[in-house]
Structures are given as structure tokens and as C-alpha cells.
Amino acid sequence: MTIEPLTAGEPLGVGMDEPVDRNGAFPRLTDEQRARLRAVGQTRAVSPGEVLFRDGDPGYDFFVVESGAVAIVEGYGRENRVIAVHGPHRFLGEISLVAGSPAYLSAVVRDAGELLQVPAAALRKLLGEDEELSNLILRAFMSRRSILIDIGAGVKVVGSRYSQDTRRVRTFLARNRMPYHWMDLEDDEEAERLLRGIGVSACETPVVICGEDVLRNPSNADIAALLGFGSRGAAPPMCDLIIVGAGPAGLAAAVYGASEGLDTQVIDKVAFGGQASTSARIENYLGFPTGISGSELAERAIIQASRFGARMVVPAKAVALHAENAHYAVELSDGSYVNGRTIIVATGAQYRKLDLPGLDRYEGLGVYYAATQSEAALCADDPVLIVGGGNSAGQAAMFLSQQAASCRLAIRGGDLSKSMSRYLVDELERRPQVELMTYTEVVELKGDTVLEAVVLADPRTGARSELECRALFVFIGADPHTEWLRGHAAMDEHCFLLTGRDVQGEDLSAYSTEPFFLETSRPGIFAVGDVHSGSVKRVASAVGEGSMAVRLVHQRLAAV
Ligand SMILES: Cc1cc2nc3c(=O)[nH]c(=O)nc-3n(C[C@H](O)[C@H](O)[C@H](O)COP(=O)(O)OP(=O)(O)OC[C@H]3O[C@@H](n4cnc5c(N)ncnc54)[C@H](O)[C@@H]3O)c2cc1C
């Protein structure tokens, strides 16, 4: 890809003000804080147009502006979109600097002055030692990442809105919290011009562009390699602990495993953070009284686990398990293996969704998969519809009917007692606030920005009717990600992993004693979070189990 260099000394961002310090994203360092950074860095004079780092660079240093100003630029030398300008006592960089991944924006001096430059490795060391600077810098980096995601400033994706691969690439970047700027081939003339300029034809799209690198219809693994997702370097021949799945349960296990000295390898098939990272606001997690977004919680945990030395690899999908001589080998979809003495399975479960057009638009804005106090508060005094005939649907109806304006429970069949415990059916019958709707399916969702109504159909006749509904609760089951363990560990009738006492009665010939709590029917293989049978499907319990399992891993390792 040809980059048109700017004329030497040509400044960018002239006349642009510095951004206001929102959520601690752009603090100014005090004299005292800068003095501490000066002890590990060097001060130097810079002139306008000097490039400090450029998109595509494999890494970059930490810079503090002592005087003058620096512009942060997307597509430097091409479209030169100035994202921000930083003046005296502000610092540059974002979370990629801590992760040691490549730069995807460029920094170009606008006004002559002096900069303090701290090598990336020295900064990472300092962050582990200086609590005040660590809090301030990490908070700023995380807030900046959120802002960049919001404004769509980062790597460039060019592709059609109708292409499955464009959708896959965008989802993969979003799940990995990678800021990107999408240009839709369908109606963006700039997109066509850009493709022509780099010699890419429309049939080679989607393309991902970072600096001089252009990936044509890349696999998720290609994208991860280019943008430096996860840790670098190969796994050692044998780890103490392999954690499969990096949702809240797996990340908690990673933090505890690595911090307690276990050689820990974490793999995830899509992204670190799991399902929780798709939740806009988790209101019921300890220590966050105003709630926390799932992706922020995940980001914090990823940094924590990495700082303790856990190796994190994405995308890495476990497809099979092999029991070797006194250890296990997890086979990945690319044909490689990870060997470990113990395994924590934290692969979660996929909540079944209704097959309805536009469903994702309403998720969190009227469509929910859990009925906790926080969802109840969101729909207090509103008409509520619950879909599902199992116990979780019945419990949700009992609970939500206390606050909702009206509460209906819809099932496809005609007899609730076929799928729900008798006691719950009796309780529901005694509760006039809950109306049971038999032979009812939801076939359409309606509402401009939030859910306002649903269209219902009778599966026997096809007759349709519209129902006012502000909150739709879906409890139609969940499928655990345990395909790769079939035949290796005991499971319940829905393929969730049995653990601890629930394993009794299964083949336990591999044990000399009996399974620990959270241990599966295979010694040294533990199951935590949503994947294990009878889990409560909450972030907090997943985190609790992930940390608890590490203690049991130690015991298992000591017992062999
Ligand atoms: C929209 C939504 C909102 C929610 N809101 C809340 C809330 O407010 N409060 C609350 O307490 N709970 C909430 N939950 C439930 C909560 O998110 C889950 O209980 C929690 O995420 C379970 O954590 P986990 O680590 O067990 O599994 P998950 O979060 O599901 O993570 C499993 C991970 O394993 C990976 N994986 C799966 N198979 C493989 C494989 N073969 N190889 C490698 N990796 C694999 C997946 O990619 C995933 O990253 C919500 C769930 C959803 C869907």
C-alpha cells in the first residue's frame, strides 16, 4: 500500500482544541507524577510533523507532552483524520500499549516542544509498582478505548453490509473490543476509491487495513495475529493449568491460577469476556453500585490476568480432548495441541434465542434472558411477556408479576405441567396476576428504539394478534459448549457437565478417592460457570467458581 507522506513539517490538527477530560480519559499529570516518569524515561525536543509512532508499528513507547502539542491521527498519510490533540502534561497511548500490541493510530507532533519518552517495557514495569500512576493511566487507557469504539476510529474495514464475511469480521473486532472504522461498499464512494488506491477488487473484500498491512477477506486468526490479540509466543510443552473459555468464570480462574504461581494457559474461541461482555450493564456484580458494562469488567479482568502472567490465546477453539500419560491434551481447531496437567472447563452455554428478525436490536432494550431485580426494575409497571414452559420461566413469572402492570406466560403447547414442576404450576394457578397463554408463539417484535409490542401466532391455526409488551423474557433453554468433551466426562441429560457429588453413580474408575467439588468425572478436569450442571447462570457465581476451582487444582496437583 502506498502512503503519500506529508510534506516534512506539515502540522495536523491546527486549530483543534484538546478534548475535555471525560471519565478520566485525558488527565493532566502533576509535576510530581511527571518527575516519577522522568526517572524511567528521557526528555527530548520535537518539531512539527515528527512522527512518534505510526499505525501498523509493532509497538510504541509512552509519551508525555511537556510542552507543545501532538495530534493523534487515523490513516496517517492517507486520509489524515485527526482524532484528538494533546497538549502540555497530557500523555499519549491507549490499552494496546499495556497489551504490547501494534499501534493502529499514529501520533504526529503539531506544535514544537518537549516530550518525555518512556520505553513501553519500562512503563509496564512501573504500572506494576506505582499504584497511583497505574490507576490513573489504566483508567485513561480504558476510557480512551471506549471512546475510540464509540466514534469508530481505529483499523479500517471495507466490505458490504450484505456480506457474511463482513459481518463476521465486524463481530470479531467488536467482541475483542477493537475500535474500527467500517466503510460500507454499498453506499460509500470513499470505500471504492480507497480500494482502487490499494489495488483491491470488490470480490476480495472485506479487507482490514492497519498501516501498510491489507488483509483480504481474512480469517479471525489472521486478524488476531495482525492486531496482536492475546499473548504472543508458543505455549510451553506442558502447562500446570489449561483454562478453556474466557468468560467471567475462565478469567477469574486465570487471575487466581496465574497469581498463585500456576503456569496458566487460557484459550477462547472468540474473545475474552464471554457472554457477560455482551451485557450493556451488569447491575448485580459486587462492588459496582451503579453497575458496570460487561465489556469493561472483561477488560479489567484481562489486564489483571495478563499482569499476573497468564498466557491468553484467541481465537483458539477446543475441538477434542485426549487423555495422555498423566496429563491431558486439548486439541484446537487449527490442529495444534495444548498440554496440561489440569483443565478448567469454562466454556459456558449459549442461551437459546427466538428466531425473529431484528431480535438483536432489542436485546437489553426490552428482550431479556434473565429475570433479576435489575430487569424487574426496568419493567416495573409495564406489560411483560415471558416465553417458555420450564421452571425458570415459571420462577420468572412468579417474581415479575409482583411489579409488572401485567404478566403473561406464553407456551407453544397446551399443558404447562408437561414441562414445569407441579409446585410451580400450582403456585402460578393461585396467582391471578399471571395469565397463561397456551398455543402461543411470538413471531414478530415491534418498536422504534425499544420494544413496544409483539405479534403472537397460534401454531395450530396461524391466527395472529398484537399484544402491547415492553419486556419480553425468553427462557427456552441453553445449550452448553461441551461437544468437544462428549464421551470424556459425565454430563446431565442436557449435556451440562456433572461435578462433585453429582458425579456419583458414573464411571469413576480413574479416581483413587472421589471427585472434589467442581471436579468432573475425570480427575483434574474441573467445570465452572454456566457449563456445569445446575449452575445459577450469574456473573458473580461464575467468578466465584472460577476462583474456587484454582484452590482445588492445587489439591489435585498435590494428590498426584
Ligand atoms: C445478554 C446477557 C445479559 C446478562 N446479564 C447478566 C447480568 O446482568 N448479571 C448476571 O449476573 N448475569 C448476566 N448474564 C449471565 C452471565 O453473562 C453468565 O452467567 C456468565 O457470562 C457465565 O460465565 P461463564 O464464564 O460461565 O460463561 P460465558 O460467559 O458464556 O463464557 C464462555 C466462554 O467460552 C468460550 N468457548 C465456548 N466454547 C469454547 C471452545 N470449544 N473452545 C474455546 N472457548 C470456548 C466462549 O467463546 C466464551 O467466551 C447475562 C447473559 C446475557 C447473554
Short mmCIF file of C-alpha atoms in Angstrom, two decimals, residues 127-509:
data_model
loop_
_atom_site.label_atom_id
_atom_site.label_comp_id
_atom_site.label_asym_id
_atom_site.label_seq_id
_atom_site.Cartn_x
_atom_site.Cartn_y
_atom_site.Cartn_z
CA LEU A 127 2.45 0.19 36.31
CA GLY A 128 3.10 -2.86 38.46
CA GLU A 129 4.89 -0.77 41.09
CA ASP A 130 3.32 2.68 41.23
CA GLU A 131 -0.30 2.34 42.34
CA GLU A 132 -1.26 5.97 41.79
CA LEU A 133 0.12 6.21 38.25
CA SER A 134 -1.17 2.74 37.46
CA ASN A 135 -4.74 3.67 38.41
CA LEU A 136 -4.60 6.96 36.56
CA ILE A 137 -3.03 5.64 33.36
CA LEU A 138 -5.03 2.40 33.13
CA ARG A 139 -8.30 4.24 33.72
CA ALA A 140 -7.42 6.74 30.98
CA PHE A 141 -6.41 3.94 28.58
CA MET A 142 -9.65 2.03 29.17
CA SER A 143 -11.79 5.16 28.76
CA ARG A 144 -9.95 6.06 25.56
CA ARG A 145 -10.61 2.58 24.17
CA SER A 146 -14.33 3.06 24.85
CA ILE A 147 -14.32 6.48 23.19
CA LEU A 148 -12.49 5.13 20.13
CA ILE A 149 -15.01 2.31 19.82
CA ASP A 150 -17.87 4.82 20.10
CA ILE A 151 -16.50 7.14 17.42
CA GLY A 152 -15.34 4.28 15.16
CA ALA A 153 -11.68 5.31 15.00
CA GLY A 154 -9.16 2.54 14.52
CA VAL A 155 -8.36 -0.03 11.88
CA LYS A 156 -10.31 0.24 8.67
CA VAL A 157 -12.79 -2.38 7.47
CA VAL A 158 -14.12 -2.13 3.92
CA GLY A 159 -16.91 -4.51 2.98
CA SER A 160 -20.53 -4.85 2.01
CA ARG A 161 -23.31 -4.82 4.56
CA TYR A 162 -24.76 -7.87 2.75
CA SER A 163 -21.59 -9.96 3.08
CA GLN A 164 -21.49 -12.70 5.74
CA ASP A 165 -17.72 -12.29 5.97
CA THR A 166 -18.00 -8.56 6.58
CA ARG A 167 -20.42 -9.33 9.39
CA ARG A 168 -18.05 -11.98 10.79
CA VAL A 169 -15.06 -9.61 10.70
CA ARG A 170 -17.02 -6.79 12.34
CA THR A 171 -18.37 -9.09 15.05
CA PHE A 172 -14.91 -10.47 15.77
CA LEU A 173 -13.43 -6.97 16.09
CA ALA A 174 -16.33 -5.78 18.25
CA ARG A 175 -16.19 -8.81 20.59
CA ASN A 176 -12.46 -8.17 21.02
CA ARG A 177 -13.13 -4.50 21.76
CA MET A 178 -11.08 -3.39 18.78
CA PRO A 179 -12.02 0.08 17.52
CA TYR A 180 -12.65 0.06 13.78
CA HIS A 181 -13.95 2.32 11.06
CA TRP A 182 -16.29 0.49 8.72
CA MET A 183 -16.79 1.69 5.16
CA ASP A 184 -19.82 0.11 3.52
CA LEU A 185 -19.12 -0.77 -0.11
CA GLU A 186 -22.81 -0.41 -0.87
CA ASP A 187 -23.08 3.34 -0.44
CA ASP A 188 -19.71 4.83 0.48
CA GLU A 189 -17.94 6.25 -2.55
CA GLU A 190 -14.80 6.75 -0.49
CA ALA A 191 -14.69 2.98 0.05
CA GLU A 192 -14.46 2.32 -3.69
CA ARG A 193 -11.80 4.99 -4.13
CA LEU A 194 -9.81 3.52 -1.26
CA LEU A 195 -9.99 0.00 -2.72
CA ARG A 196 -8.87 1.24 -6.14
CA GLY A 197 -5.95 3.05 -4.49
CA ILE A 198 -4.68 -0.12 -2.87
CA GLY A 199 -5.41 -2.41 -5.81
CA VAL A 200 -8.12 -4.49 -4.15
CA SER A 201 -11.18 -5.64 -6.13
CA ALA A 202 -14.65 -5.79 -4.60
CA CYS A 203 -14.63 -9.62 -4.71
CA GLU A 204 -11.61 -9.66 -2.39
CA THR A 205 -13.50 -7.81 0.34
CA PRO A 206 -13.91 -7.50 3.24
CA VAL A 207 -10.48 -6.01 3.76
CA VAL A 208 -8.93 -4.98 7.05
CA ILE A 209 -6.37 -2.19 6.82
CA CYS A 210 -3.89 -1.27 9.51
CA GLY A 211 -0.97 0.91 8.44
CA GLU A 212 0.57 -0.67 5.35
CA ASP A 213 -0.99 -4.07 6.03
CA VAL A 214 -4.02 -5.00 3.98
CA LEU A 215 -5.75 -8.29 4.80
CA ARG A 216 -8.11 -9.59 2.09
CA ASN A 217 -11.10 -11.49 3.49
CA PRO A 218 -9.01 -12.56 6.48
CA SER A 219 -9.82 -15.37 8.90
CA ASN A 220 -10.35 -14.39 12.53
CA ALA A 221 -6.93 -15.87 13.29
CA ASP A 222 -5.31 -13.62 10.64
CA ILE A 223 -6.94 -10.57 12.22
CA ALA A 224 -5.87 -11.59 15.72
CA ALA A 225 -2.28 -12.07 14.52
CA LEU A 226 -2.18 -8.69 12.76
CA LEU A 227 -3.67 -6.75 15.64
CA GLY A 228 -1.91 -8.66 18.41
CA PHE A 229 -4.93 -10.01 20.31
CA GLY A 230 -3.88 -12.06 23.32
CA SER A 231 -0.37 -13.11 24.33
CA ARG A 232 2.46 -13.78 21.96
CA GLY A 233 4.74 -16.81 21.91
CA ALA A 234 4.05 -20.52 21.86
CA ALA A 235 2.67 -22.47 24.80
CA PRO A 236 5.31 -24.43 26.74
CA PRO A 237 5.37 -28.23 26.24
CA MET A 238 3.37 -28.67 29.46
CA CYS A 239 1.26 -26.21 31.50
CA ASP A 240 0.01 -26.69 35.04
CA LEU A 241 -3.44 -25.45 34.06
CA ILE A 242 -5.35 -25.01 30.80
CA ILE A 243 -8.44 -22.84 31.03
CA VAL A 244 -10.84 -23.41 28.16
CA GLY A 245 -13.22 -20.45 27.76
CA ALA A 246 -12.51 -16.91 28.92
CA GLY A 247 -15.85 -15.61 30.17
CA PRO A 248 -16.12 -14.43 33.77
CA ALA A 249 -15.51 -17.96 35.10
CA GLY A 250 -12.42 -18.56 32.95
CA LEU A 251 -10.99 -15.09 33.55
CA ALA A 252 -11.41 -15.47 37.32
CA ALA A 253 -9.64 -18.82 37.15
CA ALA A 254 -6.88 -17.16 35.09
CA VAL A 255 -6.36 -14.37 37.62
CA TYR A 256 -6.22 -16.81 40.56
CA GLY A 257 -4.25 -19.51 38.73
CA ALA A 258 -1.55 -17.16 37.44
CA SER A 259 -1.34 -15.13 40.65
CA GLU A 260 -0.88 -18.33 42.67
CA GLY A 261 2.09 -19.43 40.62
CA LEU A 262 0.46 -21.93 38.25
CA ASP A 263 1.71 -21.91 34.68
CA THR A 264 -1.63 -20.95 33.16
CA GLN A 265 -2.77 -21.05 29.54
CA VAL A 266 -6.16 -19.53 28.63
CA ILE A 267 -7.84 -20.20 25.30
CA ASP A 268 -11.08 -18.84 23.88
CA LYS A 269 -12.69 -19.47 20.52
CA VAL A 270 -13.99 -15.92 20.01
CA ALA A 271 -12.90 -13.28 22.50
CA PHE A 272 -12.02 -12.76 26.14
CA GLY A 273 -15.03 -11.74 28.24
CA GLY A 274 -17.62 -14.35 27.26
CA GLN A 275 -21.33 -13.66 27.30
CA ALA A 276 -21.02 -11.16 30.10
CA SER A 277 -19.11 -8.85 27.77
CA THR A 278 -22.23 -8.57 25.61
CA SER A 279 -24.25 -7.23 28.54
CA ALA A 280 -24.70 -3.45 28.38
CA ARG A 281 -24.83 -3.09 32.17
CA ILE A 282 -24.35 -5.64 34.89
CA GLU A 283 -26.14 -4.24 37.91
CA ASN A 284 -25.77 -7.12 40.34
CA TYR A 285 -22.00 -7.56 40.49
CA LEU A 286 -20.43 -6.89 43.85
CA GLY A 287 -18.55 -3.63 44.25
CA PHE A 288 -20.15 -1.70 41.37
CA PRO A 289 -23.15 0.05 42.94
CA THR A 290 -24.05 1.91 39.74
CA GLY A 291 -23.41 -1.13 37.56
CA ILE A 292 -20.59 -1.85 35.13
CA SER A 293 -20.68 -2.68 31.44
CA GLY A 294 -19.80 -6.29 30.72
CA SER A 295 -17.03 -5.29 28.35
CA GLU A 296 -15.39 -3.02 30.93
CA LEU A 297 -15.50 -5.79 33.52
CA ALA A 298 -13.89 -8.11 30.98
CA GLU A 299 -11.24 -5.55 30.03
CA ARG A 300 -10.23 -5.11 33.66
CA ALA A 301 -10.02 -8.88 34.17
CA ILE A 302 -7.95 -9.38 31.01
CA ILE A 303 -5.40 -6.79 32.13
CA GLN A 304 -5.31 -8.35 35.59
CA ALA A 305 -4.82 -11.90 34.31
CA SER A 306 -2.12 -10.81 31.83
CA ARG A 307 -0.26 -8.86 34.50
CA PHE A 308 -0.11 -11.96 36.67
CA GLY A 309 1.41 -13.81 33.72
CA ALA A 310 -1.49 -15.87 32.32
CA ARG A 311 -0.98 -16.60 28.62
CA MET A 312 -4.13 -15.72 26.74
CA VAL A 313 -4.80 -17.00 23.23
CA VAL A 314 -7.64 -16.04 20.91
CA PRO A 315 -9.15 -17.35 18.65
CA ALA A 316 -8.44 -20.90 19.84
CA LYS A 317 -11.31 -23.35 19.79
CA ALA A 318 -11.08 -26.62 21.71
CA VAL A 319 -12.40 -29.41 19.48
CA ALA A 320 -11.29 -32.58 21.27
CA LEU A 321 -9.73 -33.89 24.45
CA HIS A 322 -7.05 -36.57 24.63
CA ALA A 323 -6.03 -38.26 27.86
CA GLU A 324 -2.29 -38.87 27.72
CA ASN A 325 0.07 -40.38 30.23
CA ALA A 326 -0.67 -38.41 33.43
CA HIS A 327 -1.74 -35.31 31.53
CA TYR A 328 -4.37 -34.06 29.09
CA ALA A 329 -4.01 -32.67 25.58
CA VAL A 330 -6.60 -30.22 24.29
CA GLU A 331 -6.83 -30.31 20.50
CA LEU A 332 -7.58 -26.99 18.83
CA SER A 333 -9.45 -26.39 15.58
CA ASP A 334 -6.21 -25.45 13.76
CA GLY A 335 -4.83 -28.94 14.51
CA SER A 336 -2.46 -27.84 17.27
CA TYR A 337 -2.46 -29.14 20.86
CA VAL A 338 -2.09 -27.60 24.30
CA ASN A 339 -0.83 -29.97 27.01
CA GLY A 340 -1.67 -29.54 30.67
CA ARG A 341 -1.75 -31.41 33.94
CA THR A 342 -5.19 -29.99 34.80
CA ILE A 343 -8.02 -28.30 32.92
CA ILE A 344 -10.71 -25.86 33.99
CA VAL A 345 -13.61 -26.02 31.57
CA ALA A 346 -15.36 -22.63 31.48
CA THR A 347 -16.97 -22.76 28.06
CA GLY A 348 -20.37 -21.51 29.19
CA ALA A 349 -23.66 -22.09 27.46
CA GLN A 350 -25.50 -20.47 24.60
CA TYR A 351 -28.93 -19.19 25.64
CA ARG A 352 -31.43 -20.26 23.05
CA LYS A 353 -32.91 -17.31 21.24
CA LEU A 354 -36.16 -16.83 19.41
CA ASP A 355 -35.68 -16.89 15.67
CA LEU A 356 -37.06 -13.40 15.00
CA PRO A 357 -35.90 -10.70 12.60
CA GLY A 358 -34.23 -7.75 14.34
CA LEU A 359 -34.02 -9.57 17.70
CA ASP A 360 -30.52 -8.26 18.47
CA ARG A 361 -31.77 -4.66 18.19
CA TYR A 362 -34.00 -5.17 21.22
CA GLU A 363 -31.68 -7.29 23.38
CA GLY A 364 -31.20 -5.34 26.59
CA LEU A 365 -33.85 -2.84 25.37
CA GLY A 366 -36.89 -4.99 26.05
CA VAL A 367 -35.69 -8.54 25.40
CA TYR A 368 -34.03 -10.26 28.36
CA TYR A 369 -32.62 -13.69 29.22
CA ALA A 370 -32.54 -13.29 32.99
CA ALA A 371 -35.14 -12.06 35.48
CA THR A 372 -33.14 -10.50 38.29
CA GLN A 373 -34.05 -7.43 40.35
CA SER A 374 -32.37 -5.22 37.78
CA GLU A 375 -34.56 -6.42 34.90
CA ALA A 376 -37.61 -6.26 37.19
CA ALA A 377 -36.81 -2.62 37.95
CA LEU A 378 -36.52 -1.87 34.23
CA CYS A 379 -40.03 -3.15 33.54
CA ALA A 380 -41.87 -2.20 36.73
CA ASP A 381 -45.45 -1.16 35.88
CA ASP A 382 -45.04 -2.33 32.27
CA PRO A 383 -46.78 -5.15 30.43
CA VAL A 384 -44.48 -8.18 30.49
CA LEU A 385 -44.48 -11.39 28.44
CA ILE A 386 -42.49 -14.48 29.43
CA VAL A 387 -41.81 -17.20 26.88
CA GLY A 388 -41.02 -20.74 28.00
CA GLY A 389 -42.57 -23.63 29.84
CA GLY A 390 -39.74 -24.68 32.16
CA ASN A 391 -39.11 -23.90 35.81
CA SER A 392 -37.01 -20.82 35.03
CA ALA A 393 -39.94 -19.33 33.11
CA GLY A 394 -42.30 -20.16 35.98
CA GLN A 395 -40.00 -18.63 38.60
CA ALA A 396 -39.63 -15.52 36.44
CA ALA A 397 -43.42 -15.21 36.18
CA MET A 398 -43.82 -15.51 39.97
CA PHE A 399 -41.17 -12.88 40.51
CA LEU A 400 -42.01 -10.38 37.77
CA SER A 401 -45.76 -10.44 38.45
CA GLN A 402 -45.09 -8.67 41.76
CA GLN A 403 -44.12 -5.46 39.98
CA ALA A 404 -45.25 -5.60 36.36
CA ALA A 405 -48.51 -3.96 35.18
CA SER A 406 -49.48 -7.28 33.62
CA CYS A 407 -47.66 -10.58 33.35
CA ARG A 408 -48.35 -13.23 30.73
CA LEU A 409 -46.67 -16.59 30.30
CA ALA A 410 -46.71 -17.98 26.75
CA ILE A 411 -46.16 -21.65 25.84
CA ARG A 412 -46.38 -23.35 22.47
CA GLY A 413 -48.28 -26.37 23.75
CA GLY A 414 -51.46 -26.71 25.74
CA ASP A 415 -50.27 -28.16 29.04
CA LEU A 416 -47.85 -26.36 31.34
CA SER A 417 -47.46 -29.29 33.70
CA LYS A 418 -45.70 -31.30 30.97
CA SER A 419 -42.56 -29.19 31.37
CA MET A 420 -42.86 -27.37 34.71
CA SER A 421 -42.67 -28.71 38.28
CA ARG A 422 -46.09 -29.33 39.83
CA TYR A 423 -45.47 -26.99 42.75
CA LEU A 424 -44.76 -24.07 40.42
CA VAL A 425 -47.80 -24.80 38.27
CA ASP A 426 -49.92 -24.77 41.47
CA GLU A 427 -48.39 -21.51 42.65
CA LEU A 428 -48.98 -19.89 39.26
CA GLU A 429 -52.58 -21.04 39.27
CA ARG A 430 -53.05 -19.38 42.66
CA ARG A 431 -51.63 -16.11 41.35
CA PRO A 432 -54.25 -14.20 39.35
CA GLN A 433 -51.70 -11.61 38.20
CA VAL A 434 -50.17 -14.23 35.85
CA GLU A 435 -52.15 -15.05 32.72
CA LEU A 436 -51.21 -18.31 30.98
CA MET A 437 -51.35 -18.18 27.16
CA THR A 438 -51.29 -21.68 25.67
CA TYR A 439 -50.67 -22.45 21.97
CA THR A 440 -48.88 -19.13 21.62
CA GLU A 441 -45.70 -18.24 19.72
CA VAL A 442 -44.00 -14.87 19.30
CA VAL A 443 -43.49 -14.20 15.59
CA GLU A 444 -42.57 -10.50 15.44
CA LEU A 445 -41.17 -7.72 17.61
CA LYS A 446 -42.28 -4.12 17.20
CA GLY A 447 -40.98 -0.78 18.44
CA ASP A 448 -38.90 2.12 17.18
CA THR A 449 -35.96 2.11 19.56
CA VAL A 450 -37.26 -0.06 22.38
CA LEU A 451 -39.71 -2.93 22.42
CA GLU A 452 -43.34 -1.75 22.33
CA ALA A 453 -45.38 -4.73 21.12
CA VAL A 454 -45.13 -8.32 19.94
CA VAL A 455 -47.11 -10.19 17.31
CA LEU A 456 -48.35 -13.57 18.52
CA ALA A 457 -49.48 -16.55 16.47
CA ASP A 458 -51.41 -19.71 17.28
CA PRO A 459 -49.26 -22.59 15.95
CA ARG A 460 -52.37 -24.67 15.22
CA THR A 461 -54.26 -22.13 13.11
CA GLY A 462 -51.69 -19.44 12.28
CA ALA A 463 -54.11 -16.79 13.62
CA ARG A 464 -52.22 -13.63 14.62
CA SER A 465 -52.78 -10.93 17.20
CA GLU A 466 -50.79 -7.98 18.50
CA LEU A 467 -50.01 -7.55 22.19
CA GLU A 468 -48.61 -4.48 23.94
CA CYS A 469 -45.34 -5.60 25.57
CA ARG A 470 -42.44 -3.58 26.97
CA ALA A 471 -40.42 -6.53 28.25
CA LEU A 472 -40.08 -9.96 26.71
CA PHE A 473 -38.34 -12.59 28.85
CA VAL A 474 -37.05 -15.61 26.95
CA PHE A 475 -36.48 -18.84 28.89
CA ILE A 476 -36.33 -21.53 26.26
CA GLY A 477 -33.22 -23.28 27.49
CA ALA A 478 -29.49 -23.09 26.94
CA ASP A 479 -27.03 -25.37 25.15
CA PRO A 480 -23.67 -25.92 26.85
CA HIS A 481 -20.45 -25.80 24.84
CA THR A 482 -19.41 -29.34 25.67
CA GLU A 483 -19.34 -31.05 22.24
CA TRP A 484 -15.56 -31.46 22.49
CA LEU A 485 -15.88 -33.38 25.77
CA ARG A 486 -18.55 -35.86 24.73
CA GLY A 487 -17.52 -39.36 25.80
CA HIS A 488 -14.83 -37.99 28.11
CA ALA A 489 -16.75 -36.55 31.06
CA ALA A 490 -20.14 -37.34 32.59
CA MET A 491 -22.95 -34.97 31.62
CA ASP A 492 -26.60 -34.48 32.54
CA GLU A 493 -29.40 -35.08 30.03
CA HIS A 494 -28.87 -31.60 28.54
CA CYS A 495 -25.09 -32.13 28.17
CA PHE A 496 -24.08 -29.84 31.07
CA LEU A 497 -21.07 -31.24 32.96
CA LEU A 498 -21.70 -33.09 36.20
CA THR A 499 -19.35 -32.20 39.02
CA GLY A 500 -18.59 -33.13 42.65
CA ARG A 501 -21.27 -35.21 44.33
CA ASP A 502 -23.46 -35.18 41.21
CA VAL A 503 -20.90 -37.44 39.55
CA GLN A 504 -21.71 -40.30 41.94
CA GLY A 505 -23.04 -43.31 40.09
CA GLU A 506 -20.94 -42.52 36.98
CA ASP A 507 -17.79 -44.39 36.00
CA LEU A 508 -15.20 -43.13 38.50
CA SER A 509 -12.56 -45.80 37.86
#
